[in-house]
Every structure is written in structure tokens, then in C-alpha cells.
Coordinates of C-alpha atoms in Angstrom, one line a residue:
Chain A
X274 CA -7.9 -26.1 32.9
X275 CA -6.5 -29.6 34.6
X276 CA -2.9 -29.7 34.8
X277 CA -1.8 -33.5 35.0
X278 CA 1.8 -34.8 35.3
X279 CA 3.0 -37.4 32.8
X280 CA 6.3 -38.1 34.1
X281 CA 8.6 -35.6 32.8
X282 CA 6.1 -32.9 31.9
X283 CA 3.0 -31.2 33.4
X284 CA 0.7 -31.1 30.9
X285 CA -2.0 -28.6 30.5
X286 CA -5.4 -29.7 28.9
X287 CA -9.1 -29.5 27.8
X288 CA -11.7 -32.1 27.1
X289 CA -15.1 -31.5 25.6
X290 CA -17.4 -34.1 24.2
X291 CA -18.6 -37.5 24.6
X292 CA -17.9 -40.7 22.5
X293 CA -14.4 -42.2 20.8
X294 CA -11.7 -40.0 21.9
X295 CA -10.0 -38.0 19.8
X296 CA -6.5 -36.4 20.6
X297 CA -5.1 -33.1 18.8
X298 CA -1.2 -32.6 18.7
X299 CA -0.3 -28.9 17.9
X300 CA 2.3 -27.9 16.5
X301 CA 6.2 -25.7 17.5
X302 CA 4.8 -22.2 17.9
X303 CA 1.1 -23.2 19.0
X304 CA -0.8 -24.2 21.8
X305 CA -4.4 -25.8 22.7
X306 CA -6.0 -23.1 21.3
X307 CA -4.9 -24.0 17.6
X308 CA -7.5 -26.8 17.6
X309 CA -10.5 -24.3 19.0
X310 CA -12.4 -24.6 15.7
X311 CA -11.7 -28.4 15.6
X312 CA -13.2 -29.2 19.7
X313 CA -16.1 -27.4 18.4
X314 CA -16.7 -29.3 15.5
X315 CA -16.3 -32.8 17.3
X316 CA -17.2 -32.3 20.2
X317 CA -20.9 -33.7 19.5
X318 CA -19.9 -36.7 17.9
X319 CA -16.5 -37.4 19.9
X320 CA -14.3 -36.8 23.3
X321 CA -12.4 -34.3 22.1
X322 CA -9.0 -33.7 24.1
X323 CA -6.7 -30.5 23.4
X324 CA -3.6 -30.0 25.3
X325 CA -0.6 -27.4 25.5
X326 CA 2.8 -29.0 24.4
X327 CA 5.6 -29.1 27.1
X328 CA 6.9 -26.0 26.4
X329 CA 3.9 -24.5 25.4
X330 CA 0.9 -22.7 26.8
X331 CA 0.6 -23.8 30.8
X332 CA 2.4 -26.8 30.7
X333 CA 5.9 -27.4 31.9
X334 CA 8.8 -25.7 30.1
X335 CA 11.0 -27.5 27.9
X336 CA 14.4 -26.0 29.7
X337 CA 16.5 -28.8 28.7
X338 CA 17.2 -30.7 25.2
X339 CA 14.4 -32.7 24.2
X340 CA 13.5 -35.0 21.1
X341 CA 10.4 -35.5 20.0
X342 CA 10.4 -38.9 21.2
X343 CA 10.1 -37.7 24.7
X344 CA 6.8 -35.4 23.7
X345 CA 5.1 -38.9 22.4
X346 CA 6.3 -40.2 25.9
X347 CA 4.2 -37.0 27.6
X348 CA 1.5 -37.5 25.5
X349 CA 1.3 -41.3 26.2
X350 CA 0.8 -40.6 29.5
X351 CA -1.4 -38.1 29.6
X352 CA -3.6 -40.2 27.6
X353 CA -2.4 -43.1 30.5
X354 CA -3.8 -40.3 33.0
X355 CA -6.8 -39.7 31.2
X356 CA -8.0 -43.6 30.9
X357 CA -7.6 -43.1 27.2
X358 CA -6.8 -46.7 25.4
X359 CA -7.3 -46.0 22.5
X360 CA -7.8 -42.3 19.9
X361 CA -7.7 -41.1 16.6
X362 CA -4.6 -39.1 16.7
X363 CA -4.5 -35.7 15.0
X364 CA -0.8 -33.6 14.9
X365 CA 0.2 -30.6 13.3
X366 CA 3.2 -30.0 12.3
X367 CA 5.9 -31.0 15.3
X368 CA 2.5 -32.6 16.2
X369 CA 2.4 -35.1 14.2
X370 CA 6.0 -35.7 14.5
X371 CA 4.8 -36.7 17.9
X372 CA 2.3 -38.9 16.7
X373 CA 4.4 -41.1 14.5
X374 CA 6.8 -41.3 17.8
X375 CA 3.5 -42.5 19.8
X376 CA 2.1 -45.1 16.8
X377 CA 5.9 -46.5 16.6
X378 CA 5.9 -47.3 20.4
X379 CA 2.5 -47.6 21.4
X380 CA 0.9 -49.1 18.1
X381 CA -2.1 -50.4 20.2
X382 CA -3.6 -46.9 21.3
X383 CA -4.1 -45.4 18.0
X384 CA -7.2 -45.7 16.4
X385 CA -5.9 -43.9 13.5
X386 CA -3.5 -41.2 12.2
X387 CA -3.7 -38.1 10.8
X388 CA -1.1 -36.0 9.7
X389 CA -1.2 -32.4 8.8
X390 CA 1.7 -30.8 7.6
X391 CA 4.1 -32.9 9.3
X392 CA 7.0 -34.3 8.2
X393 CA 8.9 -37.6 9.4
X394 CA 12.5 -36.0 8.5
X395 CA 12.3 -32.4 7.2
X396 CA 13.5 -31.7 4.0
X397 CA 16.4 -29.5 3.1
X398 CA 13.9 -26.5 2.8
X399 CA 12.1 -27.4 5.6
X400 CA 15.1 -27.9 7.9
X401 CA 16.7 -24.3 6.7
X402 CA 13.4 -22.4 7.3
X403 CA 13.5 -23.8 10.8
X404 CA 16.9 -23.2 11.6
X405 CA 16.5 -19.5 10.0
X406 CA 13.4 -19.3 12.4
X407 CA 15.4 -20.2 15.4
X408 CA 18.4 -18.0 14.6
X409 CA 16.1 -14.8 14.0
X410 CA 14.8 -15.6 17.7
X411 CA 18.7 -15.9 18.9
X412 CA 19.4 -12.6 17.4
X413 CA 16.4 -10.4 18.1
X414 CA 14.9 -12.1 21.6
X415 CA 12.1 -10.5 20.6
X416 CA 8.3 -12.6 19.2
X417 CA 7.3 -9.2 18.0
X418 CA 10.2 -8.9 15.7
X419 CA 10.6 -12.6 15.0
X420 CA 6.3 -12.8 14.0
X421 CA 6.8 -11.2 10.6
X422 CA 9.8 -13.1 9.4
X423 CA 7.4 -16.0 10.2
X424 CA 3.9 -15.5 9.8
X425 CA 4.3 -15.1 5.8
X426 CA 5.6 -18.9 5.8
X427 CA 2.1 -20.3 6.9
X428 CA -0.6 -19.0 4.4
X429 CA 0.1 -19.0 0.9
X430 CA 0.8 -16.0 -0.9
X431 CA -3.5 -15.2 -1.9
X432 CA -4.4 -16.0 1.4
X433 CA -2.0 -13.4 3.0
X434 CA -2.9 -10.9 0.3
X435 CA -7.0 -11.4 0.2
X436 CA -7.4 -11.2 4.8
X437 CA -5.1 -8.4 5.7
X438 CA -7.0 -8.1 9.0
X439 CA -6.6 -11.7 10.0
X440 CA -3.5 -11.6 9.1
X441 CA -2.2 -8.7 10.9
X442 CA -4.1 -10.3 14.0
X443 CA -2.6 -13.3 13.8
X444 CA 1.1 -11.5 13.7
X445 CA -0.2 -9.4 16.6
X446 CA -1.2 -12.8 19.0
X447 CA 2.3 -14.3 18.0
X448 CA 4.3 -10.7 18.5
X449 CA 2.6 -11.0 21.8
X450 CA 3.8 -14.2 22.9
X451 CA 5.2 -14.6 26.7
X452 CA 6.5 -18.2 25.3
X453 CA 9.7 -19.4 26.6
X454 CA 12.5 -18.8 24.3
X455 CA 14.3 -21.6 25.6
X456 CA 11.8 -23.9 25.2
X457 CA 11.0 -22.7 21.9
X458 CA 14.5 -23.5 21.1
X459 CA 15.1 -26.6 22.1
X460 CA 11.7 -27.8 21.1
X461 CA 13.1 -26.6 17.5
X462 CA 15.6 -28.5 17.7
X463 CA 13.8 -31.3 18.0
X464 CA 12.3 -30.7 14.9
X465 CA 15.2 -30.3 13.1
X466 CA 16.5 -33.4 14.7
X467 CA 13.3 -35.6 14.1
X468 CA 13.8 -38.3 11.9
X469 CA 12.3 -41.5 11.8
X470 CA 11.5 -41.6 7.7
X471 CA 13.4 -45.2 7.6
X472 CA 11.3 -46.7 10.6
X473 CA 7.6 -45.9 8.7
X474 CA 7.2 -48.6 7.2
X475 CA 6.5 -50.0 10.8
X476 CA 3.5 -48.2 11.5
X477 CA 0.2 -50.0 10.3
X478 CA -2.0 -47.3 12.1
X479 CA -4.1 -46.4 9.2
X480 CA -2.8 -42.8 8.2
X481 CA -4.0 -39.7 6.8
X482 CA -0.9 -37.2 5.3
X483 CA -1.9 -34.0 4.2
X484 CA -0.2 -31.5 3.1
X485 CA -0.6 -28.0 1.4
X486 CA 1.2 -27.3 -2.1
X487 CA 2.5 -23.6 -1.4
X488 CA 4.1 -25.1 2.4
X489 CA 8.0 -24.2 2.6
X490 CA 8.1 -25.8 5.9
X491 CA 6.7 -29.4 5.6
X492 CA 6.7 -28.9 1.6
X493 CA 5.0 -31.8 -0.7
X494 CA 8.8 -33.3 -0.8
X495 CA 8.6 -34.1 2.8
X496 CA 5.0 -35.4 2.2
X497 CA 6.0 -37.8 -0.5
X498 CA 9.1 -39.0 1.7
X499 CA 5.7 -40.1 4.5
X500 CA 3.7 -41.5 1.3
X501 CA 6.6 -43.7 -0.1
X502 CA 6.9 -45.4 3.4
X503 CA 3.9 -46.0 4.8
X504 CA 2.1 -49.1 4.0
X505 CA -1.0 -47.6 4.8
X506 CA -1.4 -44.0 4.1
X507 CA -3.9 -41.3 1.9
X508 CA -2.5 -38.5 0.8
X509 CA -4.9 -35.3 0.6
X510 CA -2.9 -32.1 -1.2
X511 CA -4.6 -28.8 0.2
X512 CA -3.9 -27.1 -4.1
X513 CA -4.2 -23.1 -2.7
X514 CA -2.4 -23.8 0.9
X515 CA 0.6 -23.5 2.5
X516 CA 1.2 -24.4 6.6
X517 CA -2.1 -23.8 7.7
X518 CA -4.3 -25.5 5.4
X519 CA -6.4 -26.4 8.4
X520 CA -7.4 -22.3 8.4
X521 CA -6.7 -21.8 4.6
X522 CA -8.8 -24.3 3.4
X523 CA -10.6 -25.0 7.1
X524 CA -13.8 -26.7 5.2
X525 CA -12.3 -28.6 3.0
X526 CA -10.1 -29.7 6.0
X527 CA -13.1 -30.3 8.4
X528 CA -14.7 -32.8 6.2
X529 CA -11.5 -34.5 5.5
X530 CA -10.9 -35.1 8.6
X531 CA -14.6 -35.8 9.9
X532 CA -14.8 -38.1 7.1
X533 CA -11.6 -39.8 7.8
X534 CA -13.1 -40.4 11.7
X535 CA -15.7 -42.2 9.7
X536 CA -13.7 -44.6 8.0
X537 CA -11.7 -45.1 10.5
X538 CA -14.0 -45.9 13.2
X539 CA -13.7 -48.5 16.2
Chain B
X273 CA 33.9 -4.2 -19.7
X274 CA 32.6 -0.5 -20.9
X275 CA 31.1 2.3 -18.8
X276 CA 29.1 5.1 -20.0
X277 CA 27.5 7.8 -18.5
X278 CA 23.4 7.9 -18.2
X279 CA 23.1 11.0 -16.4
X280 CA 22.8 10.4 -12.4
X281 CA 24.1 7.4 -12.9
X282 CA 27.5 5.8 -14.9
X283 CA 26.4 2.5 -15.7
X284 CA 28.8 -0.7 -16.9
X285 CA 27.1 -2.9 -19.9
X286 CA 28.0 -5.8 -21.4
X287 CA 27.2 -6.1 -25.5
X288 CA 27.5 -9.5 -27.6
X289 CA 25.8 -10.3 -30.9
X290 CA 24.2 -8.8 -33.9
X291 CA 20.7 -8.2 -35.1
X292 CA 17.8 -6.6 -33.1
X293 CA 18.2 -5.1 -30.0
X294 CA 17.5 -7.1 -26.9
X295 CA 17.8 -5.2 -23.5
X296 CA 17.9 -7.0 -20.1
X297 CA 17.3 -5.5 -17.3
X298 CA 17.9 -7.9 -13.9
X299 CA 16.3 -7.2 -10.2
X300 CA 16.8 -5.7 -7.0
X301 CA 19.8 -8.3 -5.7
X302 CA 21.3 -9.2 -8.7
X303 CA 23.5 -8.0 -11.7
X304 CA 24.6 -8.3 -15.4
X305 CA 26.0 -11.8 -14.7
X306 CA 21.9 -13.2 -14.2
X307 CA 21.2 -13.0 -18.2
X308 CA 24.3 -14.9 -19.5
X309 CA 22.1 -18.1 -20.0
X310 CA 20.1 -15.5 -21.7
X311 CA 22.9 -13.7 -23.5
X312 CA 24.7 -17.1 -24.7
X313 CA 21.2 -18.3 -25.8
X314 CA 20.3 -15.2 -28.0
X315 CA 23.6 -13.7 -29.1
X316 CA 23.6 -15.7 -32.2
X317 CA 20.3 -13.5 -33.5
X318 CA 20.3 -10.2 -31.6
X319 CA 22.3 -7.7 -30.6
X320 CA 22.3 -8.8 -26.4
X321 CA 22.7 -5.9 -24.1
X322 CA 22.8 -6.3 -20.4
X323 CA 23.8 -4.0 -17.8
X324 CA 24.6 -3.6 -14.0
X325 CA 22.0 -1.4 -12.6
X326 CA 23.0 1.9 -10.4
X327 CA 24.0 0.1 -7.0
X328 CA 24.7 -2.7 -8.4
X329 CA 27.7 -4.6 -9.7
X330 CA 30.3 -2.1 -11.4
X331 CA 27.5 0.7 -11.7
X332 CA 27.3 3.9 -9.9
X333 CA 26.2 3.3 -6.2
X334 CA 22.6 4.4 -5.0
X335 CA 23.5 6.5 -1.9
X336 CA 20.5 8.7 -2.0
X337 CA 17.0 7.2 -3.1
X338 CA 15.8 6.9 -6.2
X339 CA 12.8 5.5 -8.5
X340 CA 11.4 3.3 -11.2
X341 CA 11.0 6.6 -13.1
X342 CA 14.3 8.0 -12.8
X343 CA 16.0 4.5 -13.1
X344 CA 13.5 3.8 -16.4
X345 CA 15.4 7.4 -17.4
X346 CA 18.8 6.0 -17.2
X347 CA 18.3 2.6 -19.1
X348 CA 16.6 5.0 -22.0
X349 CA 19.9 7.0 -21.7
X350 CA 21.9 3.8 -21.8
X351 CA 19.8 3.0 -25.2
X352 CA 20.9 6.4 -26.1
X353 CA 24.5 5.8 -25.7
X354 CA 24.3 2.4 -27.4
X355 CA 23.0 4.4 -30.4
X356 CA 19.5 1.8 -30.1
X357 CA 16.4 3.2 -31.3
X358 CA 14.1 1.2 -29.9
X359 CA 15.0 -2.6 -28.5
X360 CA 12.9 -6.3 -27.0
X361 CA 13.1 -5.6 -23.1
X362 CA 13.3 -8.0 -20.4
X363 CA 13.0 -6.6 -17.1
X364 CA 12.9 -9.1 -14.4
X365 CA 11.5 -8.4 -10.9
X366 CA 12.7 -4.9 -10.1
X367 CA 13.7 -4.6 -13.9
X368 CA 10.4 -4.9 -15.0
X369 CA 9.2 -2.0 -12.6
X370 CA 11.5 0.1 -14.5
X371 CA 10.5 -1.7 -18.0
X372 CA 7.1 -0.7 -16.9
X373 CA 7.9 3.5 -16.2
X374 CA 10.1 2.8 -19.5
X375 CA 7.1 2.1 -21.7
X376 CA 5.2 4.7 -20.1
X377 CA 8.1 7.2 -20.6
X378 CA 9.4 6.1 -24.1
X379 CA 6.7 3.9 -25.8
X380 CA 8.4 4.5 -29.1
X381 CA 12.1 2.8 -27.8
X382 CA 10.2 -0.5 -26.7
X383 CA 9.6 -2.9 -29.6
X384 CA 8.5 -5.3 -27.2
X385 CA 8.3 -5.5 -23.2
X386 CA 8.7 -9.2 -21.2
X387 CA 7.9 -8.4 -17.7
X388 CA 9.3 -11.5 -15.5
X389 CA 8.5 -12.0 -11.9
X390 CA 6.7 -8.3 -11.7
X391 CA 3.8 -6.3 -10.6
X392 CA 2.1 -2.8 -10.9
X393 CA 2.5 -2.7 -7.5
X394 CA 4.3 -4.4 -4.7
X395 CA 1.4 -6.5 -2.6
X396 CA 1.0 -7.4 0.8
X397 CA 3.2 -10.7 1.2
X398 CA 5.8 -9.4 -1.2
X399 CA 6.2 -6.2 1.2
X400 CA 6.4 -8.1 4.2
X401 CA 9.1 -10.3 2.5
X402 CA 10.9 -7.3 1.1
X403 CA 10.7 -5.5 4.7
X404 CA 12.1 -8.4 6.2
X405 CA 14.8 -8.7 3.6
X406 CA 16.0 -5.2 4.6
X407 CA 15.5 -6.2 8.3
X408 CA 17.7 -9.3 8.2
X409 CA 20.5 -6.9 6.4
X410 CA 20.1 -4.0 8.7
X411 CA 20.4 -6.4 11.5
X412 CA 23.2 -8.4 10.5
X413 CA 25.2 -6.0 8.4
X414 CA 26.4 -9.0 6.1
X415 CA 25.1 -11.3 2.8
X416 CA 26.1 -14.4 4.1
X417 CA 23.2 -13.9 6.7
X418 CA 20.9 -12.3 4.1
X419 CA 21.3 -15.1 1.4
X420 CA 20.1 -17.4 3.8
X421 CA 17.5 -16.0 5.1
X422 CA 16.5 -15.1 1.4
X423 CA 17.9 -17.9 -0.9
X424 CA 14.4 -20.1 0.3
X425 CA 11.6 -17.4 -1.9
X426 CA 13.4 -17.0 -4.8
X427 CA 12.6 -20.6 -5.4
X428 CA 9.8 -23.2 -5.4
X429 CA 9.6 -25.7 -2.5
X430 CA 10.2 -28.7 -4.5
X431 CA 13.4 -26.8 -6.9
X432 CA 14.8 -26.3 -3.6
X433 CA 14.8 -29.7 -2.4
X434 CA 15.9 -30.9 -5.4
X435 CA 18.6 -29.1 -6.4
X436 CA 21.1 -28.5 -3.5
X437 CA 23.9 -27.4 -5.9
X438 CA 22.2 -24.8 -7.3
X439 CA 20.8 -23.5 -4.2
X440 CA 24.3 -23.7 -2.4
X441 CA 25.1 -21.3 -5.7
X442 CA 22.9 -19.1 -5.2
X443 CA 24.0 -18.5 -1.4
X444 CA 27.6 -18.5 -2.0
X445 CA 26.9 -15.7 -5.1
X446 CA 24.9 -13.8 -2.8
X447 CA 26.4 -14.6 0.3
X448 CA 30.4 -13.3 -1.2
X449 CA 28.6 -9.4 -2.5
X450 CA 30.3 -6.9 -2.1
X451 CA 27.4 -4.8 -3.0
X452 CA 26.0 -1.6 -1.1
X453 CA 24.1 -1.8 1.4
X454 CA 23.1 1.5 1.4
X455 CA 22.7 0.9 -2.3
X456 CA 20.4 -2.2 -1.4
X457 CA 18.7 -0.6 1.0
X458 CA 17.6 2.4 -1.4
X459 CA 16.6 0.3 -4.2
X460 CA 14.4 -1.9 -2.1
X461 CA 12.6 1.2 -0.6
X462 CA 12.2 2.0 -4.5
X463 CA 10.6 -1.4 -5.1
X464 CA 8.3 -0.7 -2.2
X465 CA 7.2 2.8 -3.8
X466 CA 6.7 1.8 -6.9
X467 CA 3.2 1.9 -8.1
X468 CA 1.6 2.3 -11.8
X469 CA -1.8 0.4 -11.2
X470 CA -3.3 3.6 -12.3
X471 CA -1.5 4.2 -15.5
X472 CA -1.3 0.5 -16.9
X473 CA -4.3 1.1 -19.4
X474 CA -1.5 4.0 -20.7
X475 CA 0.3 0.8 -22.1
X476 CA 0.1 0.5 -25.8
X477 CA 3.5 -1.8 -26.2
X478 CA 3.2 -4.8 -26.6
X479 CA 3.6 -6.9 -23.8
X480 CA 4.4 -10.4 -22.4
X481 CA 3.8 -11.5 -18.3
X482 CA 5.4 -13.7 -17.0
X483 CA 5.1 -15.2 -13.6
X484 CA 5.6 -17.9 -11.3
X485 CA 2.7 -19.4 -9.8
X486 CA 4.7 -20.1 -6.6
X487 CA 6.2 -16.7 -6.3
X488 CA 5.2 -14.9 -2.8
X489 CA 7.2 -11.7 -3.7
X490 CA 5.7 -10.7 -6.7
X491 CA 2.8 -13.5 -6.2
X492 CA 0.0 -14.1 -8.9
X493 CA -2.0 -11.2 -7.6
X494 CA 0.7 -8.5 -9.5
X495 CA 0.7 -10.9 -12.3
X496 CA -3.2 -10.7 -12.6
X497 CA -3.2 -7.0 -12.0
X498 CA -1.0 -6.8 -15.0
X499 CA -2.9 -8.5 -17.3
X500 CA -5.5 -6.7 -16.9
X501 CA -4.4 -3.5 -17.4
X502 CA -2.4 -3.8 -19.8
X503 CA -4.4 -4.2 -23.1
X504 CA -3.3 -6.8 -25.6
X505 CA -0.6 -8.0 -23.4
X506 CA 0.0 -12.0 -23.7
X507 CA 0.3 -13.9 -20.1
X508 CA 2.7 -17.6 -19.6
X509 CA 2.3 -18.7 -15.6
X510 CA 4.8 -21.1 -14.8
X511 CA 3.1 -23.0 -12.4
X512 CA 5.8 -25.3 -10.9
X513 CA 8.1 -22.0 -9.6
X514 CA 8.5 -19.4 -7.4
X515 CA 11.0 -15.5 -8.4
X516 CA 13.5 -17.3 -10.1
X517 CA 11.6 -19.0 -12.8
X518 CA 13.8 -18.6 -15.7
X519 CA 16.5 -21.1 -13.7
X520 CA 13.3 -23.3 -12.6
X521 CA 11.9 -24.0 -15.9
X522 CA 14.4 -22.6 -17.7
X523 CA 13.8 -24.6 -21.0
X524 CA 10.2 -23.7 -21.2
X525 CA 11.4 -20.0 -20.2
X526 CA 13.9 -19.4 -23.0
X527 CA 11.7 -21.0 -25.3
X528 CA 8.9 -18.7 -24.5
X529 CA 11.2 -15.9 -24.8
X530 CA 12.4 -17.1 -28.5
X531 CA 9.4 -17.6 -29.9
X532 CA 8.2 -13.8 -28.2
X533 CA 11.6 -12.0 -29.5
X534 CA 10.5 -13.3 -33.0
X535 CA 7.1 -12.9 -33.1
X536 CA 7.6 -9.3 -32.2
X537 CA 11.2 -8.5 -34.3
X538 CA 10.7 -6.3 -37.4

């Protein structure tokens, strides 16, 4: 994978495809490979460009305080590096914290927005879970004993129950982690500290917010904070998800998004 | 308040009212205190009896472990005591694993059985959260830690977000305990090994479900299980809430419970 430096940060990433680009934000605890099933969906039809998060994956660590302003900063310029001027923007989570950061600045090179599970200030819930999250890491220094106490938050309850296996692997890859703790932390941080609710009603970027119903992280009360702001949103519920509706519900979220693309289109 | 002996176990009660028995029987972290809504709103028509289970409140510890079946043995014993032949019970979570071995035990003592936030037996997710439960204790060796890292399942993503006050409640109850640990720590092994999906078709009483549709400890999957196999039995989801639905919803809870307790008193 090409490793490009964007000022601040080295970031790590992967392209696949040809036509309008489209650039995937992943979320705290990911990296690149969180939007695997997504480059192989658009790859035919679109440019599709994954990359790791500073302080994920193969890109630079995240060793000092950071705000999520400065991750729209990295990604600005890796899209600067890439000769991209213009993308539909996708961000998970932190992701699409990101994103709002990019289409506040740099209005010009979004195509569109789409948000999933994201949050432009976390709500109360939202904000404790996190904090709880980053305390269990403080305590234990340990992914393998800090997976469980998090990998129940992102399915809903019948998804966790009815794919034990997937489950158990997915607890496995994140007990497994080499990521940096400190990064981790501070990228955390960030999250908690994100807050740009009062400055949405800035962004014309034509926005998709989604968000799933059973989500104690970027709950429906931090979705409807997004909705009430923007002047130019949709709002998609995922009814049976919770975090990671884009796995939970992965068709329903496929054509959402592939039809949203559509719409939206240059 | 009065203490009586149940064999293992001396266990403290609270009594207000006259009329038909009503026994409530509350869960794993709580005590007699979680039914006075309950016991204020029915003492006018029953005879209210609530108690602290063993290793909890003013009961007996739990230093040794224990189960639904021996526990079902000491509330029957406590019925005993009370000189009440046969009673409405309301076990909630952890209560209504023991209302469960109680009706399987002594069908004749149950006029009627609610079962709130329960299950035949403890599923995937609500494991995993119950594990971790013990693991943040175990770790920490304090409830202020544990309420946080707790307060955020007992309660529905938007109820959280809505009602700080309550929620800071809830953690400064839970957080100031001076409960157990040991106590704690054996009863939530006794959750974990409870398990009467074979014998629920033994269940002649009869029998209302209640659950939260939001609930990841004892999620909707229990609840269905329930329903099933218990014949006759009547089912109320209360789709906006998580474990603690009867402080959610707690109008439509109480009412459901009033119009049960008199559909079902002699």
C-alpha cells in the first residue's frame, strides 16, 4: 500500500476503481479494511479510495493531542496528494466527524455527504460509553480484555445472539490489535471533544445521516441533533441495528448508499 | 424493618396494605427500595410484600453460591412466615429467575406470575454483559466504577439522553452500596446458571412477560423463549426501553400491572 504525507500525518491507503471518486472515513477503533465489502462493491462504477486514520493501521501515530479538525486537515490533503477535487464523502463514526470538519472548510470538494453513525457532538450516552471505553483501556492496557466490554456496543442485541461465530471472530481481530494505545487515546478524545452541532447549518453538501435504532454510541438523539441542523439532509434509521448497521443491515446499507451516489451525482 | 428466618437465609421484608397478596421480588443489583413506586401504587388494594434478597440490602449475605432453586425455596419460606398461601408475584430480572423455579416448585402458592425483564435462560449478549459486569467489579473493587460502567444497559438510548437526573440517580444509588461483593459476585454466577428452557412447558400458572424491546441483558430472544413455552402465558413488549422498563414507561408499566393483578385476583 502507498504511504503519502499530508502534512502532519503519513497516511496509508488503497484505490481501486475507475470513475467519480469516492472517499471512505473509518471510524476510532477501525482501519481501511472496515470499508473491504464497500471498495468491492464500487469499485466498477467509481474510484474508490480507502485509507488508515492517523493513528490507525500504517499510517502515522497520533502521539500527541489531536482534534478531529486536524484528521479533515490529513484527509484534505491526501485527497490534495491524490489529484482528488472533488468526492462523495463516506465516514463512520469518528469518520464522519471528519467529514463535517472537511465540508465546513473545504465545501467545494465534496460531492456529497454521507454519514453513518456519526454524530456532530455526542450525546450524553454517547460521550459516557466513550469515556467508559477509554478508561477500561487505561486500566487493563490490554485490546484482548478491553474487546468484550466493547464489541457488545456495535451489533444489536439479535444480531450478537443469532452469529456467535462472527461475533466471537470479530472480538478475536480486535483482542488482537497491535494499535497504539496512545493514539487510540487521544484520537478518543477527540471524539469526545468534537463538536461542531451549532456550525451545521453551514454545510450545503447534500447529506445522507444514518443511523441504527439499537446504537448506544451515536444513538438516534445524536442523529436528530444532525437532522435539526442541516439544511440539507435524509435521514435513513437502520430499525434492527446498532453501530454497525453497515454489517447488520449490509444490504439494505449497500443500496442506500449506491442509490444515494445516484442522486447525488456530478 | 422485620427479619425472619427462611432457612439458609434470614431475609428483611417490608409489608404495607391489605387485600391479596402481592410479592415482589427485585434483581441481581438492587433491593426492596426498587418496588416503592410499586408498593405506594398498590398498597391501597393488596397486601404489598417486598423483600431484600440474600446478599442484598439488610438480608443474609451470599458468601458461598447459590441458585434460582434454592433462592425460589427461601421466598416460598418467606410466604410461609408471612402466613400467605398463595400470592401475584413480580420478579424482575434475576427475581423472575427465581419466580420461574418458584412456579415450578410451588405452583399452588402462585396466583399469578409477572416475569419483568427475564429469560429461561441467560443468552449470549446478556452473558457477555453480565461477565463484564463482574469484570469491571473484580477489577476495580468499587460501585462507583461499576455503576458507570453499568448505569448505560439498564436503560434505552434515548431515556438516557433525556433524563440526566434520573440517570445521575441511578449511579449515585448504585455507585454509594455497600453491598457484597462476594455477595454480587455469587448471585451473578447464579444468573449465569440459571436455565429452565427445558421445563417451561411444566408451567401451568398463569403468566405475564414482560420485556423491553431495547433490553441487551435479558434481550427479546429470553422474552420469546418465554412465551413460547409457557402455555397460556400473556406477553406486553415495551418497545421504547431497555432492563429498567418499569421507570421508562412507567405509566404504561403500572397500568399493565393493575389491570393483570385484577384480572387474576380471586
Amino acid at each position: 500500500m502507498p504511504v503519502v504525507n499530508t502534512g502532519r500525518y503519513d497516511i496509508n491507503y488503497v484505490e481501486e476503481g475507475e470513475g467519480f471518486p469516492v472517499l471512505l472515513i473509518h471510524g476510532l477503533a477501525g482501519d481501511h479494511t472496515a470499508w473491504l465489502p464497500q471498495i468491492a462493491a464500487w469499485k466498477d462504477k467509481y474510484r474508490v479510495i480507502a485509507f488508515d486514520n492517523p493513528g490507525s493501521g500504517d499510517s502515522s501515530l497520533v502521539s500527541d493531542p489531536a482534534g478531529t479538525a486536524d484528521l479533515a486537515d490529513a484527509t484534505l490533503g491526501l485527497m490534495d496528494k491524490l489529484g482528488i477535487e472533488k468526492a462523495h464523502v463516506v465516514g463512520r463514526s469518528m469518520g464522519g466527524a471528519v467529514a463535517q470538519h472537511m465540508a465546513l472548510k473545504s465545501p467545494e470538494r465534496l460531492q456529497s455527504m454521507a454519514l453513518a453513525a456519526s454524530f456532530a457532538r455526542l450525546d450524553p450516552l454517547g460521550s459516557q460509553v466513550i469515556a467508559n471505553l477509554q478508561q477500561l483501556l487505561t486500566w487493563r492496557k490490554s485490546w484482548a480484555e478491553w474487546a468484550p466490554h466493547a464489541v457488545y456496543l456495535f451489533v444489536a442485541p439479535g444480531f450478537y445472539n443469532a452469529n456467535a461465530e462472527l461475533m466471537a471472530k470479530i472480538t478475536a481481530l480486535v483482542s488482537g490489535e497491535d494499535r497504539d494505545m496512545v493514539s487510540y487515546d487521544n484520537l478518543a478524545t477527540a471524539c469526545i471533544e468534537h463538536d461542531v452541532l451549532d456550525r451545521l447549518s453551514e454545510i450545503q453538501t447534500p447529506t445522507l445521516v444514518m443511523g441504527g435504532r439499537f446504537d448506544p454510541i451515536c444513538s438516534m438523539t445524536a442523529q436528530n441533533w444532525m437532522m435539526d441542523q442541516l439544511p440539507n439532509a435524509e435521514l435513513e434509521v437502520f430499525e434492527n441495528s446498532s453501530h454497525f448497521f453497515l454489517m447488520e443491515e449490509a444490504e439494505k446499507a449497500m443500496t442506500t448508499i449506491a442509490a444515494w451516489f445516484e442522486k447525488n451525482a456530478a | 424493618m422485620p427479619k425472619v428466618n427462611c432457612g439458609r437465609f434470614d431475609v428483611n421484608y417490608i409489608e404495607d396494605g391489605d387485600g391479596f397478596p402481592v410479592v415482589l421480588i427485585h434483581g441481581l443489583a438492587g433491593d426492596h427500595t426498587a418496588w416503592l413506586p410499586q408498593i405506594d401504587m398498590f398498597k391501597d388494594r393488596y397486601r404489598v410484600v417486598a423483600m431484600d434478597n440474600p446478599g442484598s440490602g439488610d438480608s443474609s449475605p451470599v458468601d458461598s453460591p447459590t441458585s434460582t432453586e434454592e433462592l425460589a425455596d427461601t421466598m416460598i419460606a418467606l410466604m410461609d412466615n408471612l402466613g400467605i398461601e398463595k400470592a401475584h408475584v413480580v420478579g424482575r430480572s434475576l427475581g423472575g429467575l427465581i419466580g420461574q423455579h418458584m412456579m415450578l416448585r410451588a405452583p399452588d402458592r402462585i396466583q399469578s406470575m409477572v416475569l419483568a425483564a427475564s429469560t429461561p435462560k441467560v443468552d449470549r449478549i446478556g452473558r457477555r454483559i453480565l461477565e463484564n459486569m463482574r469484570e469491571v467489579l473484580e477489577w476495580r473493587d468499587n460501585w462507583v466504577d461499576w455503576a458507570r460502567h453499568s448505569a448505560h444497559v439498564f436503560v434505552a438510548p434515548a431515556f438516557y439522553n433525556d433524563n440526566p437526573e434520573a440517570i445521575a440517580r441511578i449511579e449515585a444509588l448504585v455507585g454509594n452500596e455497600t453491598r457484597s461483593k462476594v455477595s454480587y459476585v455469587n448471585l451473578n454466577n447464579t444468573a449465569l446458571a440459571h436455565d429452565t428452557a427445558d421445563r417451561l412447558g411444566e408451567i401451568s400458572c398463569p403468566t405475564l412477560i414482560m420485556a423491553g424491546r431495547q433490553d441487551p441483558i435479558c434481550s427479546m430472544q429470553g422474552t420469546d423463549e418465554l412465551s413460547a413455552g409457557i402455555v397460556g402465558s400473556e406477553t406486553v413488549v415495551f418497545e421504547k426501553s431497555s432492563h429498567f422498563f418499569l421507570m421508562e414507561e412507567y405509566e404504561k408499566s403500572m397500568s399493565t400491572l393493575e389491570t393483570w393483578f385484577a384480572k387474576h385476583t380471586p
